[in-house]
Amino acid sequence: MENQNVYEKPVTLKNILKFAIPTIAMTVFMSFYTMVDGLFVSNLIGTNALSAINLTAPIIQLVTAISTMLATGGSAVIMKKMGKQKVKEAKEDFTFLILVNVIVGFIMCGLGYILMEDIFAGMNLSFDVAGYCIEYLSCYLLFTVPILLMNNFTLYMIASEKATLSLICSVTGGILNMVLDYVFITKFNMGISGAALATGLGYSVTAVVGLFVFSQKKNLLHFKKPVFRFKVLISAATNGCSEMATALVTGIITMMFNWTMLHYVGEDGVAAVTIIMYVLMFASSLYTGYSYGVAPMISFYYGEQNHDKLKKLVTISLKVIGVISLLTVAASFILTKPLVSVFARPDNPVYDLAVTGNKICTIALFFIGFNIFASGMFTALSNGIVSAILAFSRSFVFMLITMIILPIFLGINGIWLATPAAELMALALSMSMFAKYRKKYQY
């Protein structure tokens, strides 16, 4: 009954933020994992190793894409059933989807080891950078299953009214990652594999805690004898396909950025892209965290057909996203040089590239938040098709167009402008979908 009271509270900014702030802080810390690796690697090993982390990112995103799909889509399906008071069925589905993720983890881990050498061999990298790529990924893949469980337990803790616990796990994992990065790289001389090991162990904190938490029957969601329902698997996959598409095409676009930079600038350009992606990822984590936080509320209100609460929640959310957008743009402009200097010294050629690129890419922060929320909202409303259209268009179609056309006319600046231009195009599509489905969902 305690959990029901949470969803039955009035929809006010205060109550929404109580629900969402822990998830915002959590996603910020989750984005911090990769940034910490980049910080230690760039300063203690070098910018070539930093480039390697970016070059491995598409493979890592591919490995986790299916899990992301099942986690986000599954959460929407399960919380909708909770709203309809189908509690027993929701718990069975929850356990079933977790088992599916474990199986997927083992399969993707094996494929990663089989294919990675061939992938890097086709990139025409220097011997040092290619070596760093294989060394980092070989260690990272050992933690595939814990990382996939972390993806799932993070969202299910939020849905189960344990967002604060999820935040604690993320903070603990982040601190552990930082400490182990220093110990493994400087004390044990493990190089870039030490960074991967530190990240994997940091991620594992949420996985271990989640196994313990969801084994306890007192929780809203807990493990129960699973029931195989093919329809549930399809629904989870359909609802979460936008998030999978985002993960997949983000990897593809990252590869395009890398290839384009290798063509125009060389490996210094890849390092500069890596730094800018850290900044954008950190800012985007605020929007993603907010969307994750309110998604269970959207699904629950939709399930019980409470249109008044749903409408108020969406209206307040758009205002919150707007405020966050203005703050992140201002902060990114003001702090560009200090942020870049953390990863590269001013006498390093990477520094000037990254400073210029970040100032241009920051424009995208005006639009990213609304696009992330729009996609997440339609996922929570169990409309995976619209969510997928928004996510795929934003992350792939529009980025592909801008990445091909703008550099031809503007050179390196065209590469930096590709992200703001694509996000602006995506915003127009998000607004049109938002208006089209307003009457259907009555938000």
PDB file of N, CA and C in Angstrom, residues 257-290:
ATOM      1  N   PHE A 257      31.656   9.539 -36.702  1.00  0.00           N
ATOM      2  CA  PHE A 257      32.427  10.656 -36.183  1.00  0.00           C
ATOM      3  C   PHE A 257      33.919  10.312 -36.206  1.00  0.00           C
ATOM      4  N   ASN A 258      34.229   9.118 -35.724  1.00  0.00           N
ATOM      5  CA  ASN A 258      35.632   8.707 -35.652  1.00  0.00           C
ATOM      6  C   ASN A 258      36.266   8.630 -37.034  1.00  0.00           C
ATOM      7  N   TRP A 259      35.557   8.002 -37.967  1.00  0.00           N
ATOM      8  CA  TRP A 259      36.093   7.871 -39.326  1.00  0.00           C
ATOM      9  C   TRP A 259      36.261   9.240 -39.986  1.00  0.00           C
ATOM     10  N   THR A 260      35.276  10.114 -39.797  1.00  0.00           N
ATOM     11  CA  THR A 260      35.362  11.449 -40.386  1.00  0.00           C
ATOM     12  C   THR A 260      36.535  12.227 -39.804  1.00  0.00           C
ATOM     13  N   MET A 261      36.687  12.143 -38.487  1.00  0.00           N
ATOM     14  CA  MET A 261      37.804  12.834 -37.842  1.00  0.00           C
ATOM     15  C   MET A 261      39.152  12.245 -38.252  1.00  0.00           C
ATOM     16  N   LEU A 262      39.211  10.930 -38.382  1.00  0.00           N
ATOM     17  CA  LEU A 262      40.448  10.308 -38.851  1.00  0.00           C
ATOM     18  C   LEU A 262      40.799  10.823 -40.250  1.00  0.00           C
ATOM     19  N   HIS A 263      39.770  11.055 -41.071  1.00  0.00           N
ATOM     20  CA  HIS A 263      39.985  11.542 -42.440  1.00  0.00           C
ATOM     21  C   HIS A 263      40.447  13.000 -42.453  1.00  0.00           C
ATOM     22  N   TYR A 264      39.817  13.848 -41.625  1.00  0.00           N
ATOM     23  CA  TYR A 264      40.108  15.287 -41.665  1.00  0.00           C
ATOM     24  C   TYR A 264      41.296  15.677 -40.787  1.00  0.00           C
ATOM     25  N   VAL A 265      41.435  15.045 -39.638  1.00  0.00           N
ATOM     26  CA  VAL A 265      42.428  15.489 -38.657  1.00  0.00           C
ATOM     27  C   VAL A 265      43.407  14.395 -38.248  1.00  0.00           C
ATOM     28  N   GLY A 266      42.911  13.167 -38.113  1.00  0.00           N
ATOM     29  CA  GLY A 266      43.752  12.089 -37.600  1.00  0.00           C
ATOM     30  C   GLY A 266      43.294  11.686 -36.207  1.00  0.00           C
ATOM     31  N   GLU A 267      44.156  10.950 -35.499  1.00  0.00           N
ATOM     32  CA  GLU A 267      43.771  10.413 -34.195  1.00  0.00           C
ATOM     33  C   GLU A 267      43.602  11.490 -33.129  1.00  0.00           C
ATOM     34  N   ASP A 268      44.218  12.668 -33.319  1.00  0.00           N
ATOM     35  CA  ASP A 268      43.970  13.791 -32.406  1.00  0.00           C
ATOM     36  C   ASP A 268      42.502  14.217 -32.471  1.00  0.00           C
ATOM     37  N   GLY A 269      41.923  14.152 -33.663  1.00  0.00           N
ATOM     38  CA  GLY A 269      40.516  14.499 -33.828  1.00  0.00           C
ATOM     39  C   GLY A 269      39.598  13.538 -33.086  1.00  0.00           C
ATOM     40  N   VAL A 270      39.958  12.250 -33.073  1.00  0.00           N
ATOM     41  CA  VAL A 270      39.170  11.255 -32.341  1.00  0.00           C
ATOM     42  C   VAL A 270      39.211  11.557 -30.850  1.00  0.00           C
ATOM     43  N   ALA A 271      40.382  11.936 -30.345  1.00  0.00           N
ATOM     44  CA  ALA A 271      40.500  12.293 -28.930  1.00  0.00           C
ATOM     45  C   ALA A 271      39.641  13.514 -28.604  1.00  0.00           C
ATOM     46  N   ALA A 272      39.620  14.509 -29.510  1.00  0.00           N
ATOM     47  CA  ALA A 272      38.803  15.707 -29.298  1.00  0.00           C
ATOM     48  C   ALA A 272      37.317  15.363 -29.277  1.00  0.00           C
ATOM     49  N   VAL A 273      36.895  14.488 -30.192  1.00  0.00           N
ATOM     50  CA  VAL A 273      35.502  14.031 -30.212  1.00  0.00           C
ATOM     51  C   VAL A 273      35.151  13.346 -28.899  1.00  0.00           C
ATOM     52  N   THR A 274      36.074  12.558 -28.382  1.00  0.00           N
ATOM     53  CA  THR A 274      35.843  11.846 -27.128  1.00  0.00           C
ATOM     54  C   THR A 274      35.562  12.824 -25.999  1.00  0.00           C
ATOM     55  N   ILE A 275      36.355  13.871 -25.892  1.00  0.00           N
ATOM     56  CA  ILE A 275      36.171  14.868 -24.828  1.00  0.00           C
ATOM     57  C   ILE A 275      34.813  15.545 -24.949  1.00  0.00           C
ATOM     58  N   ILE A 276      34.436  15.926 -26.162  1.00  0.00           N
ATOM     59  CA  ILE A 276      33.150  16.604 -26.372  1.00  0.00           C
ATOM     60  C   ILE A 276      31.986  15.670 -26.074  1.00  0.00           C
ATOM     61  N   MET A 277      32.129  14.404 -26.430  1.00  0.00           N
ATOM     62  CA  MET A 277      31.078  13.433 -26.129  1.00  0.00           C
ATOM     63  C   MET A 277      30.888  13.276 -24.626  1.00  0.00           C
ATOM     64  N   TYR A 278      31.976  13.364 -23.876  1.00  0.00           N
ATOM     65  CA  TYR A 278      31.858  13.310 -22.417  1.00  0.00           C
ATOM     66  C   TYR A 278      31.007  14.466 -21.906  1.00  0.00           C
ATOM     67  N   VAL A 279      31.261  15.652 -22.429  1.00  0.00           N
ATOM     68  CA  VAL A 279      30.514  16.831 -21.990  1.00  0.00           C
ATOM     69  C   VAL A 279      29.029  16.694 -22.357  1.00  0.00           C
ATOM     70  N   LEU A 280      28.746  16.301 -23.596  1.00  0.00           N
ATOM     71  CA  LEU A 280      27.362  16.124 -24.026  1.00  0.00           C
ATOM     72  C   LEU A 280      26.681  14.992 -23.262  1.00  0.00           C
ATOM     73  N   MET A 281      27.417  13.923 -23.018  1.00  0.00           N
ATOM     74  CA  MET A 281      26.860  12.787 -22.285  1.00  0.00           C
ATOM     75  C   MET A 281      26.506  13.187 -20.859  1.00  0.00           C
ATOM     76  N   PHE A 282      27.375  13.971 -20.239  1.00  0.00           N
ATOM     77  CA  PHE A 282      27.136  14.413 -18.867  1.00  0.00           C
ATOM     78  C   PHE A 282      25.880  15.285 -18.806  1.00  0.00           C
ATOM     79  N   ALA A 283      25.737  16.224 -19.752  1.00  0.00           N
ATOM     80  CA  ALA A 283      24.558  17.090 -19.775  1.00  0.00           C
ATOM     81  C   ALA A 283      23.300  16.286 -20.117  1.00  0.00           C
ATOM     82  N   SER A 284      23.409  15.373 -21.079  1.00  0.00           N
ATOM     83  CA  SER A 284      22.256  14.568 -21.492  1.00  0.00           C
ATOM     84  C   SER A 284      21.776  13.654 -20.368  1.00  0.00           C
ATOM     85  N   SER A 285      22.683  13.277 -19.473  1.00  0.00           N
ATOM     86  CA  SER A 285      22.299  12.391 -18.370  1.00  0.00           C
ATOM     87  C   SER A 285      21.277  13.049 -17.458  1.00  0.00           C
ATOM     88  N   LEU A 286      21.275  14.374 -17.407  1.00  0.00           N
ATOM     89  CA  LEU A 286      20.258  15.084 -16.618  1.00  0.00           C
ATOM     90  C   LEU A 286      18.871  14.834 -17.199  1.00  0.00           C
ATOM     91  N   TYR A 287      18.752  14.949 -18.521  1.00  0.00           N
ATOM     92  CA  TYR A 287      17.465  14.726 -19.178  1.00  0.00           C
ATOM     93  C   TYR A 287      17.053  13.254 -19.102  1.00  0.00           C
ATOM     94  N   THR A 288      18.016  12.372 -19.332  1.00  0.00           N
ATOM     95  CA  THR A 288      17.722  10.945 -19.285  1.00  0.00           C
ATOM     96  C   THR A 288      17.273  10.542 -17.891  1.00  0.00           C
ATOM     97  N   GLY A 289      17.953  11.076 -16.868  1.00  0.00           N
ATOM     98  CA  GLY A 289      17.587  10.766 -15.491  1.00  0.00           C
ATOM     99  C   GLY A 289      16.181  11.230 -15.163  1.00  0.00           C
ATOM    100  N   TYR A 290      15.834  12.417 -15.611  1.00  0.00           N
ATOM    101  CA  TYR A 290      14.477  12.917 -15.358  1.00  0.00           C
ATOM    102  C   TYR A 290      13.446  12.040 -16.077  1.00  0.00           C
TER     103      TYR A 290
END
